[in-house]
mmCIF file of C-alpha atoms and ligand atoms in Angstrom:
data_model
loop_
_atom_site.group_PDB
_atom_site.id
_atom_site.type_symbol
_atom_site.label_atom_id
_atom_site.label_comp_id
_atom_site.label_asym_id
_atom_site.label_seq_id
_atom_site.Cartn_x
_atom_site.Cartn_y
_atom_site.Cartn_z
ATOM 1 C CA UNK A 200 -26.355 -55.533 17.837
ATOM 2 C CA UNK A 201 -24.691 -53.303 20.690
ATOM 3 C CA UNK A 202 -24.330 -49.733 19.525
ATOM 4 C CA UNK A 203 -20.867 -48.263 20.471
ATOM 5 C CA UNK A 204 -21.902 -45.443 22.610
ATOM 6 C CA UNK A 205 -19.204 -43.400 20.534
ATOM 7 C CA UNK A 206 -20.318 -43.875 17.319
ATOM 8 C CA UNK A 207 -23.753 -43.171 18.455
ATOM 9 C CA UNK A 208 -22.918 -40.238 20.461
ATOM 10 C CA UNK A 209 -21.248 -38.643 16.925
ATOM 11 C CA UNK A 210 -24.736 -39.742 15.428
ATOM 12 C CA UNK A 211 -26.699 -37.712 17.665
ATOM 13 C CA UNK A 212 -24.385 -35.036 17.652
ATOM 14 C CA UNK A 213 -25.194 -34.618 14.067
ATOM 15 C CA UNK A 214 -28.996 -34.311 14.780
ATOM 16 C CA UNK A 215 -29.635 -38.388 13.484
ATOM 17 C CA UNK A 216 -33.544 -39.256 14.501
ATOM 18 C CA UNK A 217 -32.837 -42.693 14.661
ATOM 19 C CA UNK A 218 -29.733 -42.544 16.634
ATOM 20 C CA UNK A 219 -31.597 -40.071 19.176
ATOM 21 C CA UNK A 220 -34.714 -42.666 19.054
ATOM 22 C CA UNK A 221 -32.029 -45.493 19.978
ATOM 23 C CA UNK A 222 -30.683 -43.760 22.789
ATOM 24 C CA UNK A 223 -33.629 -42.847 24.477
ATOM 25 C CA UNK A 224 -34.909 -46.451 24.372
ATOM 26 C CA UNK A 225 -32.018 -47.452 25.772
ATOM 27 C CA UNK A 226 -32.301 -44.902 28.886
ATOM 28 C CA UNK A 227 -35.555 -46.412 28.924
ATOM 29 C CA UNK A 228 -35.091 -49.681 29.246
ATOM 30 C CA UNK A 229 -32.376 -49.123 32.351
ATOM 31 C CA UNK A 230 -29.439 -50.285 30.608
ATOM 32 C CA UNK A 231 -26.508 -49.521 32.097
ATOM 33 C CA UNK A 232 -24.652 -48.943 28.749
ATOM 34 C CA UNK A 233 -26.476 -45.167 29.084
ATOM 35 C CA UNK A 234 -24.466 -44.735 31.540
ATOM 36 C CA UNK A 235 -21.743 -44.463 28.479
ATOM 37 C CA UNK A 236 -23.646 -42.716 25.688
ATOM 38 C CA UNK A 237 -24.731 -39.764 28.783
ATOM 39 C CA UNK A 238 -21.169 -39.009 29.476
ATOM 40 C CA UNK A 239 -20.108 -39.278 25.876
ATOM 41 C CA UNK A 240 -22.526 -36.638 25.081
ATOM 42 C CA UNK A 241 -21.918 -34.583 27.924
ATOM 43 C CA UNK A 242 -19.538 -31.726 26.581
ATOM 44 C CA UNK A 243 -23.133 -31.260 24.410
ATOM 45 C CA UNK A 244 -25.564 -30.831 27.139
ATOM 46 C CA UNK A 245 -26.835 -27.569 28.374
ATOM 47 C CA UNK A 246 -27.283 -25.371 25.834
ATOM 48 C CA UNK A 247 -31.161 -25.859 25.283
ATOM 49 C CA UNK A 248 -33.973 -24.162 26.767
ATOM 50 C CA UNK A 249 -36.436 -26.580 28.192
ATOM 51 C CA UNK A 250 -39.783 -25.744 28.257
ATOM 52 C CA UNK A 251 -42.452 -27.958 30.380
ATOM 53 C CA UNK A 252 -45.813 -28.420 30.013
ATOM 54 C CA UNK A 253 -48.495 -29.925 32.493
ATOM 55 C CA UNK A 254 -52.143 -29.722 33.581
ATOM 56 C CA UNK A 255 -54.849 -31.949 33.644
ATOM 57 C CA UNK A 256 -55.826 -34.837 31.519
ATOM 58 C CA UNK A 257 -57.276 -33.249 27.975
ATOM 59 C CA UNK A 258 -57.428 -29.960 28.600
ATOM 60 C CA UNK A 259 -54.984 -29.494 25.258
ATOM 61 C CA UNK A 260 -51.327 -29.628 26.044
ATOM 62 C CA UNK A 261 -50.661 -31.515 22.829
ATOM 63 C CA UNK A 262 -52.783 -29.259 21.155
ATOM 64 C CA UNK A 263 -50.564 -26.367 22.722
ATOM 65 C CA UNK A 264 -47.331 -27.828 22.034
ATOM 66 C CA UNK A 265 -48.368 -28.117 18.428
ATOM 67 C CA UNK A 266 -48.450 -24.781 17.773
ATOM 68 C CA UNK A 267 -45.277 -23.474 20.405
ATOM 69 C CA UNK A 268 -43.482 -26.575 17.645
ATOM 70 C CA UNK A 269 -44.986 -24.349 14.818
ATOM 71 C CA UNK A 270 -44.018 -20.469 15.983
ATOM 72 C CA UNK A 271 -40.442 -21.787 16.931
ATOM 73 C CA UNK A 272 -39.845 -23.911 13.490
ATOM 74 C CA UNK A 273 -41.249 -20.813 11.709
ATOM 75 C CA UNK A 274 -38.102 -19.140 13.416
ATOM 76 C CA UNK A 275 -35.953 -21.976 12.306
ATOM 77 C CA UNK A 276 -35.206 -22.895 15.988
ATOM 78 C CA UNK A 277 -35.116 -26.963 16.326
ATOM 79 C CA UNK A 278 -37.647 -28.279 18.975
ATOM 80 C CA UNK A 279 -37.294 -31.934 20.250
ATOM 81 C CA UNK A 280 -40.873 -33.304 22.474
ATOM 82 C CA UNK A 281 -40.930 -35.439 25.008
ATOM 83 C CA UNK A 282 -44.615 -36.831 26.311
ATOM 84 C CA UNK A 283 -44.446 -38.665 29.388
ATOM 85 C CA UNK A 284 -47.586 -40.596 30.444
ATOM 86 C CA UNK A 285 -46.801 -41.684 33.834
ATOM 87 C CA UNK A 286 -50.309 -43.195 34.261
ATOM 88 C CA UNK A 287 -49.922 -45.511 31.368
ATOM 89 C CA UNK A 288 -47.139 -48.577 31.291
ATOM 90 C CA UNK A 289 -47.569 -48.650 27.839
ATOM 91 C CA UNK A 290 -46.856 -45.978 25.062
ATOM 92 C CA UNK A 291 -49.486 -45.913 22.876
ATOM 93 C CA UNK A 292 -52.902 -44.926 23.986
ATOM 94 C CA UNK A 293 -53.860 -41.310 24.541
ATOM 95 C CA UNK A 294 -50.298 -40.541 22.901
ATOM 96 C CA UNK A 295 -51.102 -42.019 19.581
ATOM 97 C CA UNK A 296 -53.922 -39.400 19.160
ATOM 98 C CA UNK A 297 -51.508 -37.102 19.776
ATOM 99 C CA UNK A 298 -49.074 -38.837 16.886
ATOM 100 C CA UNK A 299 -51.644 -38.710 14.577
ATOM 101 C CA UNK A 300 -52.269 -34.696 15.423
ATOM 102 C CA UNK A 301 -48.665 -34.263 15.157
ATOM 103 C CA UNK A 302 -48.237 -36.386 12.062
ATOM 104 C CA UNK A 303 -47.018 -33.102 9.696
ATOM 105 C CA UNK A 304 -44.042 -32.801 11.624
ATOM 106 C CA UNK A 305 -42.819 -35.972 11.747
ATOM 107 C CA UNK A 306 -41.210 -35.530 8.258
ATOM 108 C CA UNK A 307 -39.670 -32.500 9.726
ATOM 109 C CA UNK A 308 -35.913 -33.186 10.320
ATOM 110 C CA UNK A 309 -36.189 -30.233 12.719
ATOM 111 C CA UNK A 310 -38.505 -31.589 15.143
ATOM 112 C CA UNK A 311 -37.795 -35.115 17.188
ATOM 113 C CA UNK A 312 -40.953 -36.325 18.606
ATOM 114 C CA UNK A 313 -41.045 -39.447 21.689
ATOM 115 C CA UNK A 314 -43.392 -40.395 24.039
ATOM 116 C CA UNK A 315 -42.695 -42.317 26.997
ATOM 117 C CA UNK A 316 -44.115 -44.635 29.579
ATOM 118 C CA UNK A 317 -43.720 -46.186 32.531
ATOM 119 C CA UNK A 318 -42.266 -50.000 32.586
ATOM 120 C CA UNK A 319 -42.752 -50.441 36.188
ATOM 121 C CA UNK A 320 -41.797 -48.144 38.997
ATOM 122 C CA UNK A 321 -42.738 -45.004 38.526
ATOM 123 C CA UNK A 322 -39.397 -43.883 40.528
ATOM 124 C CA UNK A 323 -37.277 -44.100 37.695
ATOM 125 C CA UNK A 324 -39.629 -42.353 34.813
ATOM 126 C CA UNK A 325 -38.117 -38.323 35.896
ATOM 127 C CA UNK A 326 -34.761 -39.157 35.811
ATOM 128 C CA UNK A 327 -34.944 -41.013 32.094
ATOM 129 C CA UNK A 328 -37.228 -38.181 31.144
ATOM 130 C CA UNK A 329 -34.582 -36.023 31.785
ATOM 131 C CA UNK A 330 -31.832 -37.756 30.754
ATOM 132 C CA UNK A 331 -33.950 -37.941 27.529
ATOM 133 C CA UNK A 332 -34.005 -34.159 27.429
ATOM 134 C CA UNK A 333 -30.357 -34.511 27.478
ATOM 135 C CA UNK A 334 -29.946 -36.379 24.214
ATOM 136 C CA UNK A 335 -31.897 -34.319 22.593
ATOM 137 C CA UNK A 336 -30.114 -31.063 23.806
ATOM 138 C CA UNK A 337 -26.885 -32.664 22.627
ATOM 139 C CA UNK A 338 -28.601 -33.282 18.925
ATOM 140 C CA UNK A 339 -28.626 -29.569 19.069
ATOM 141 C CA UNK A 340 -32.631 -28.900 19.711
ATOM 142 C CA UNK A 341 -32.772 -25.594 20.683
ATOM 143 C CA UNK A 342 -35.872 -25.957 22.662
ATOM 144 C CA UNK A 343 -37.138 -29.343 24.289
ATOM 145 C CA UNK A 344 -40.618 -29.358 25.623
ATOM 146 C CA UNK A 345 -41.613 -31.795 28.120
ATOM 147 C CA UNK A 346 -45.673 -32.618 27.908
ATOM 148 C CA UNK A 347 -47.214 -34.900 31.429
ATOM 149 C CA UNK A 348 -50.164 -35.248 31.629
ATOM 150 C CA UNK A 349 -51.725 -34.882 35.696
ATOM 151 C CA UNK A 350 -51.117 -33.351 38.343
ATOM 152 C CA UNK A 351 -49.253 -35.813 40.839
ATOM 153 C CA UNK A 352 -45.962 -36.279 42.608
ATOM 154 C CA UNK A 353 -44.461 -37.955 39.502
ATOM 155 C CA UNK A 354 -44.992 -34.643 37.397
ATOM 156 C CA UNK A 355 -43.768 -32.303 39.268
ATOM 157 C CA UNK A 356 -40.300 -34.351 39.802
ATOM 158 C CA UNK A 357 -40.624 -34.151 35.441
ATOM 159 C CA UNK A 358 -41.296 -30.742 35.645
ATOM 160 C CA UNK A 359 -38.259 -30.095 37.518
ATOM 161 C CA UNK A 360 -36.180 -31.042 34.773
ATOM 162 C CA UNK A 361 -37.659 -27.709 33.074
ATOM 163 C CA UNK A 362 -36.106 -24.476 33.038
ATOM 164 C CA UNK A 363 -39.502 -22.956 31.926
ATOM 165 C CA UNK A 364 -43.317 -24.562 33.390
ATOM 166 C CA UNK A 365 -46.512 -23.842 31.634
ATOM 167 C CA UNK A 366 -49.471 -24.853 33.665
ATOM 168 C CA UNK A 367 -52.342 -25.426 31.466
ATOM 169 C CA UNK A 368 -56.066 -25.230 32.485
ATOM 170 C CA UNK A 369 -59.884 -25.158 30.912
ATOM 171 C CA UNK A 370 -62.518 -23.067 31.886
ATOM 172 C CA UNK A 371 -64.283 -26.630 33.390
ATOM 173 C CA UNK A 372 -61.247 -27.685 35.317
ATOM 174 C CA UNK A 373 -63.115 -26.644 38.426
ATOM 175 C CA UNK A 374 -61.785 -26.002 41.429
ATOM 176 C CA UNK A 375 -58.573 -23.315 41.487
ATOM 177 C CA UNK A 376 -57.824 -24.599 44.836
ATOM 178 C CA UNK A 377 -57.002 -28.196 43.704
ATOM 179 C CA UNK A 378 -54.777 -27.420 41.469
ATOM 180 C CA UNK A 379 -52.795 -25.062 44.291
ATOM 181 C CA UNK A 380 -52.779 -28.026 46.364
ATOM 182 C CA UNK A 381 -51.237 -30.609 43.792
ATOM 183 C CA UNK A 382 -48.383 -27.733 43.774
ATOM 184 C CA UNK A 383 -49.192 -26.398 39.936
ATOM 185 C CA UNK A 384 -49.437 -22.705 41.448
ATOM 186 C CA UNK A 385 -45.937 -23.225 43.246
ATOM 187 C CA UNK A 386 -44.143 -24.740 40.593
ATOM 188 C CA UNK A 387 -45.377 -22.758 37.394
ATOM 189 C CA UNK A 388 -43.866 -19.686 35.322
ATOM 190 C CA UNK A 389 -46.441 -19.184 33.057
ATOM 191 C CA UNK A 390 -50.483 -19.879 33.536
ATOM 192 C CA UNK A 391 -52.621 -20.569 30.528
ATOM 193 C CA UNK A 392 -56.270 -21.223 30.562
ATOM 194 C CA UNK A 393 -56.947 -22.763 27.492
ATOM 195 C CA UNK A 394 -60.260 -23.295 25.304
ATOM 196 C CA UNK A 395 -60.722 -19.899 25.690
ATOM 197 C CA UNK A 396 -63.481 -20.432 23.112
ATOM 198 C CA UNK A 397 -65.634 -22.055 25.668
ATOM 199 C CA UNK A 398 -67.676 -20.455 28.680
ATOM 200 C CA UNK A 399 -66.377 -19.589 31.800
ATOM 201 C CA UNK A 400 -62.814 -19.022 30.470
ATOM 202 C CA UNK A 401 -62.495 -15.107 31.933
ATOM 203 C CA UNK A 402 -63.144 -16.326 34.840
ATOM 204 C CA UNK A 403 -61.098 -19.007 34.989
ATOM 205 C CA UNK A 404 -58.253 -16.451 34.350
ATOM 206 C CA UNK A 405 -59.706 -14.130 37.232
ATOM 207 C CA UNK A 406 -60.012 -16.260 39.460
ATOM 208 C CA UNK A 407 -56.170 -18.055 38.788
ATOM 209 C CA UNK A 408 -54.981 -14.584 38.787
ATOM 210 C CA UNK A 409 -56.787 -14.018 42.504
ATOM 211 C CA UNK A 410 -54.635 -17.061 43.801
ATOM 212 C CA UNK A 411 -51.350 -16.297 42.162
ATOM 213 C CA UNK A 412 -51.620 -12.807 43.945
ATOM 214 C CA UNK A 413 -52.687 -14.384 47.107
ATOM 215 C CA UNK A 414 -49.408 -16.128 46.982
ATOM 216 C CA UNK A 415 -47.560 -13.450 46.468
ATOM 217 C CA UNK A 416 -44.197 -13.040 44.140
ATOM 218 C CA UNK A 417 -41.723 -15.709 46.061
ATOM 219 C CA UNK A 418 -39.152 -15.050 43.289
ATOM 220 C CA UNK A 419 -38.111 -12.163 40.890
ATOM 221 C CA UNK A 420 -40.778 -13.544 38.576
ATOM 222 C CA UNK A 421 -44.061 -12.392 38.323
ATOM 223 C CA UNK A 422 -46.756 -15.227 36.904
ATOM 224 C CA UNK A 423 -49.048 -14.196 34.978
ATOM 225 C CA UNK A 424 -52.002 -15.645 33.274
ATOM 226 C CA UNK A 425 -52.865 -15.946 29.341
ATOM 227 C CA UNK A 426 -55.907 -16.806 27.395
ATOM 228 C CA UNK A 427 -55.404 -19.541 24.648
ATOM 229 C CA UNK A 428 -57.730 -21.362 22.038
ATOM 230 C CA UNK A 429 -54.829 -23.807 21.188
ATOM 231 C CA UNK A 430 -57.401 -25.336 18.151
ATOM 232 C CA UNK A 431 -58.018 -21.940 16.559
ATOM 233 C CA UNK A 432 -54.482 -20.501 17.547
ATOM 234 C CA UNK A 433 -55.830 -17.465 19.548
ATOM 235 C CA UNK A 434 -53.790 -15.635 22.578
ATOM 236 C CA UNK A 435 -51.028 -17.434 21.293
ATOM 237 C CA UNK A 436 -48.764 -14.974 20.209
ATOM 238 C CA UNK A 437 -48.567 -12.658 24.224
ATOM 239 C CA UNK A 438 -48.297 -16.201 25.534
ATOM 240 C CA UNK A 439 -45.198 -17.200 23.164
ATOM 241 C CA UNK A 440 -43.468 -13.138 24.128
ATOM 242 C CA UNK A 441 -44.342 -14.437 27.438
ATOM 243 C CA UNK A 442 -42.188 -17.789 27.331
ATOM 244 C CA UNK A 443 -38.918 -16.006 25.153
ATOM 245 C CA UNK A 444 -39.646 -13.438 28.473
ATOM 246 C CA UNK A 445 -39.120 -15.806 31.140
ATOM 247 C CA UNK A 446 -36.160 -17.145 29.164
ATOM 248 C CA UNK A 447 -34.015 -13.827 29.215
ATOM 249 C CA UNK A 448 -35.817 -13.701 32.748
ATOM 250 C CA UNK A 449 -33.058 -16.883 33.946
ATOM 251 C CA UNK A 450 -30.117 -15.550 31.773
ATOM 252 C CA UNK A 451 -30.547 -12.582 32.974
ATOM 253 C CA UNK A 452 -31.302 -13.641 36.994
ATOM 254 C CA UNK A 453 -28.530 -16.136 36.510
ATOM 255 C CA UNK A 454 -31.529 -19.129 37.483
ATOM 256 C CA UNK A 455 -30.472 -20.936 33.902
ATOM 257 C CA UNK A 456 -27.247 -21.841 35.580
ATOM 258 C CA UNK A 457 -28.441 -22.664 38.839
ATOM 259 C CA UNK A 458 -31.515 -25.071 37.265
ATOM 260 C CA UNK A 459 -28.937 -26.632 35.277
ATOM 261 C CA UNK A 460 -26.821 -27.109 38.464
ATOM 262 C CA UNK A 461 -29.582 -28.164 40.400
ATOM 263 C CA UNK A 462 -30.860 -30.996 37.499
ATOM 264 C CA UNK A 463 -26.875 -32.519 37.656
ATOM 265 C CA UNK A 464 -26.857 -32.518 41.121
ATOM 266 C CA UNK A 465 -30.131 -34.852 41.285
ATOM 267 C CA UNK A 466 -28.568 -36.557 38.505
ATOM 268 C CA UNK A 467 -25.534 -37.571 40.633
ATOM 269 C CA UNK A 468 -27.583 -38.367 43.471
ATOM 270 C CA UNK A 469 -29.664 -40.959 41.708
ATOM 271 C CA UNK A 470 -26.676 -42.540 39.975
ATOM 272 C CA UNK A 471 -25.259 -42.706 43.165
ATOM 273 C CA UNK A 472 -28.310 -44.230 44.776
ATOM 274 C CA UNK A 473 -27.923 -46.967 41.824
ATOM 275 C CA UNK A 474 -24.463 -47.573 41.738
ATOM 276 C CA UNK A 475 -24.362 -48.262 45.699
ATOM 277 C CA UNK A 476 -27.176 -50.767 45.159
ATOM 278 C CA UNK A 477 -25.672 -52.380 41.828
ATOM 279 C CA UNK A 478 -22.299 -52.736 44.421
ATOM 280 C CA UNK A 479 -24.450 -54.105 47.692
ATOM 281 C CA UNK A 480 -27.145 -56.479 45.856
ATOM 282 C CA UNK A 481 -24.590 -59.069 45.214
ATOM 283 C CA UNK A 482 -25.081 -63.029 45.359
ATOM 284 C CA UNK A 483 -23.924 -63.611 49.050
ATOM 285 C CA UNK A 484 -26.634 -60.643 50.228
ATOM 286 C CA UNK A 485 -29.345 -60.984 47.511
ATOM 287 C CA UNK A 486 -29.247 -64.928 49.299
ATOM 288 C CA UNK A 487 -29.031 -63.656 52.868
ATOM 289 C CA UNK A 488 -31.930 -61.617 52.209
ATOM 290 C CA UNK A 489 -34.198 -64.229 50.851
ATOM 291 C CA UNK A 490 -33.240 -66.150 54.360
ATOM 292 C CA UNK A 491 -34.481 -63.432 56.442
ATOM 293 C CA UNK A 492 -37.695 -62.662 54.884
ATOM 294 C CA UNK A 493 -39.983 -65.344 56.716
ATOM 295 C CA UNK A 494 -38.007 -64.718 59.844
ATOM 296 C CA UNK A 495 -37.744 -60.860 60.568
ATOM 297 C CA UNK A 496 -39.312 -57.396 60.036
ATOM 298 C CA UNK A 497 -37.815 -55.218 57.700
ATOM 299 C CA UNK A 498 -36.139 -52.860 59.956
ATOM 300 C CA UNK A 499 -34.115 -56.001 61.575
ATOM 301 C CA UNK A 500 -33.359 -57.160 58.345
ATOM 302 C CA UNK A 501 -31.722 -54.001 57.095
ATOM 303 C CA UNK A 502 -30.116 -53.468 60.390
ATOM 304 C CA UNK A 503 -28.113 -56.929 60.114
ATOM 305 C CA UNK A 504 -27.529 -56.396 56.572
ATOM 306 C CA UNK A 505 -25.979 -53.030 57.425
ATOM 307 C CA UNK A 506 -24.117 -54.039 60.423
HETATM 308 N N1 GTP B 739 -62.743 -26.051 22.277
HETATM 309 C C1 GTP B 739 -61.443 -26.246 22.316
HETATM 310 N N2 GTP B 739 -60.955 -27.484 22.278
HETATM 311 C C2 GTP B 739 -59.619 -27.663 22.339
HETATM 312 C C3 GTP B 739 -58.728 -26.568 22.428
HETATM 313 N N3 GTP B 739 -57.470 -27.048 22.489
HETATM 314 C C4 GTP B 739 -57.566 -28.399 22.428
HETATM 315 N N4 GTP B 739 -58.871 -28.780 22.335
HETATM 316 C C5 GTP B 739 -59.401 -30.151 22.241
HETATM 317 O O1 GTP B 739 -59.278 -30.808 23.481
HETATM 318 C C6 GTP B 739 -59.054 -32.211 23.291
HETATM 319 C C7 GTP B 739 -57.839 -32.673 24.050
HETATM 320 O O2 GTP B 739 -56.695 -32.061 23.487
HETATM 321 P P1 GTP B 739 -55.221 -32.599 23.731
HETATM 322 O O3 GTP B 739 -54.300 -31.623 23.111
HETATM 323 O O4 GTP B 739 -55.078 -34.014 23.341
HETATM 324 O O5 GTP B 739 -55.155 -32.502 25.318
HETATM 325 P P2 GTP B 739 -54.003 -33.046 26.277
HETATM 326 O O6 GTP B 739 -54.007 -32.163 27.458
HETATM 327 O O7 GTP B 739 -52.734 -33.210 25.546
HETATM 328 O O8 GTP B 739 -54.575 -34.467 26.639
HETATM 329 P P3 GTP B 739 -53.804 -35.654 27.424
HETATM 330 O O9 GTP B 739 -52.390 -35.701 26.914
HETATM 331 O O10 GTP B 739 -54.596 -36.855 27.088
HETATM 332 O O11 GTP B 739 -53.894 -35.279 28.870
HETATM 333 C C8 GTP B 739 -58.956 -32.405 21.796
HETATM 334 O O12 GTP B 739 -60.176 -32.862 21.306
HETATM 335 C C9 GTP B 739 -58.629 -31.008 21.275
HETATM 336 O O13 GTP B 739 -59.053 -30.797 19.964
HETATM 337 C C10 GTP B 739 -59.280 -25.251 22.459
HETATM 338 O O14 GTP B 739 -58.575 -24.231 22.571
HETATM 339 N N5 GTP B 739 -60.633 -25.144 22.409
HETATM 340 MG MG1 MG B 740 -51.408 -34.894 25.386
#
């Protein structure tokens, strides 16, 4: 059955898990008919704040966004989760621990839970990611949090579909540095060493803090770091008044806008990057290439099908 991008827009308009679960699949899978249900819901889009969330591989983002889903449905605000696991091409795996964590609010019609995987090229996972943000800021979530796991090019292009970055870390994450040269200390609002519970964990802080000032403030925003035992629900609470902070911290700056500019403007780039090669791959050129290939390098091949 092919879903009239209409009727499912008015679907997840109206907050429908299944409708939101069919849409994101289908931005997953690359069909073009997303193309429809995306502008459909555009009038919707924009209102939500997006929250992301990265850092190495167990060192308790799922944890963490388990309890951010609990202060904010406490408040009655509507959170929607997104996991990407760009390391995995298949969804299951590490995420289905964190399913089984997050089981309690699955019944909870004001949380929308997904995970998603790569099917391929990597190249494409950001832009669904985001897109996937998008139909859940349309189903009215008032706060989507993005969860990747690593610390690679792929998850900073996620992260820049956030308006807010948490950058999580463990007292045994080791070396600072690394993480300043994978771009976490460029790219994140708010630093949390988490597992404060275990050894090492003040001066994992310290020692963040030492780099962060190295750095210097580059925007109006000061980063700061927080202490967190995401299992016990310790250091929580400064680190939540620190997120709602950096909120008001865009309204107020006028960065909400320009993130939300700068996300449509990679949008259009990418669906014009598509759209150009769904025109030029036709049958005449997709044959002309297959020609060429024994024959010539790439370069000369592009050249003559440019010319
Ligand atoms: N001691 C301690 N353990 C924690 C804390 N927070 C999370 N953990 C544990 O750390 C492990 C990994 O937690 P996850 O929340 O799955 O970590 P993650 O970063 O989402 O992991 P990936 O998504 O696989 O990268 C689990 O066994 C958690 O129970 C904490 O504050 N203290
Ligand atoms: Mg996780």
């Amino acid at each position: 059955m092919k879903p009239d991008p209409a009727e499912l827009s008015r679907l997840i308009a109206q907050g429908h898990k299944r409708a939101i679960a069919r849409a994101i699949s289908i931005i997953e899978n690359g069909h073009t008919q997303a193309r429809s249900i995306l502008e459909a819901l555009h009038p919707r889009i924009g209102r939500a704040h997006r929250i992301g969330i990265t850092g190495p591989p167990g060192v308790g983002k799922s944890t963490l966004t388990n309890q951010i889903i609990k202060y904010y449905r406490k408040k009655e605000i509507s959170v929607g989760v997104i996991a990407v696991d760009p390391s995995s091409p298949f969804t299951g795996g590490a995420i289905l621990g964190d399913r089984v964590r997050m089981q309690d609010l699955f019944t909870d019609p004001g949380v929308f839970i997904r995970s998603m995987a790569t099917r391929g090229s990597l190249g494409g996972l950001a832009r669904q990611a985001s897109e996937a943000a998008d139909v859940l800021d349309a189903a009215g979530k008032d706060v989507i949090i993005m969860e990747t796991v690593g610390v690679g090019q792929v998850e900073l292009d996620i992260m820049n579909a956030a308006d807010t970055i948490l950058v999580v870390n463990v007292p045994d994450t080791g070396d600072v540095i690394q993480g300043m040269k994978a771009g976490l200390m460029e790219i994140g609002d708010v630093f949390i060493v988490n597992k404060a519970d275990l050894e090492g964990a003040e001066r994992m802080k310290t020692d963040i803090q030492f780099v962060l000032e190295l750095k210097g403030e580059t925007s109006g925003w000061q980063q700061q770091v927080f202490l967190v035992d995401s299992r016990k629900g310790t250091g929580l609470d400064d680190m939540l008044t620190e997120i709602d902070r950096h909120k008001n911290y865009l309204n107020d700056a006028g960065e909400f806008e320009l993130k939300r500019l700068r996300r449509k403007r990679e949008q259009v780039k990418s669906m014009i990057m598509e759209r150009l090669g769904d025109v030029f791959w036709n049958k005449e050129r997709s044959e002309l290439l297959e020609k060429l290939l024994e024959k010539k390098s790439p370069v000369e091949i592009v050249d003559r099908m440019l010319s």
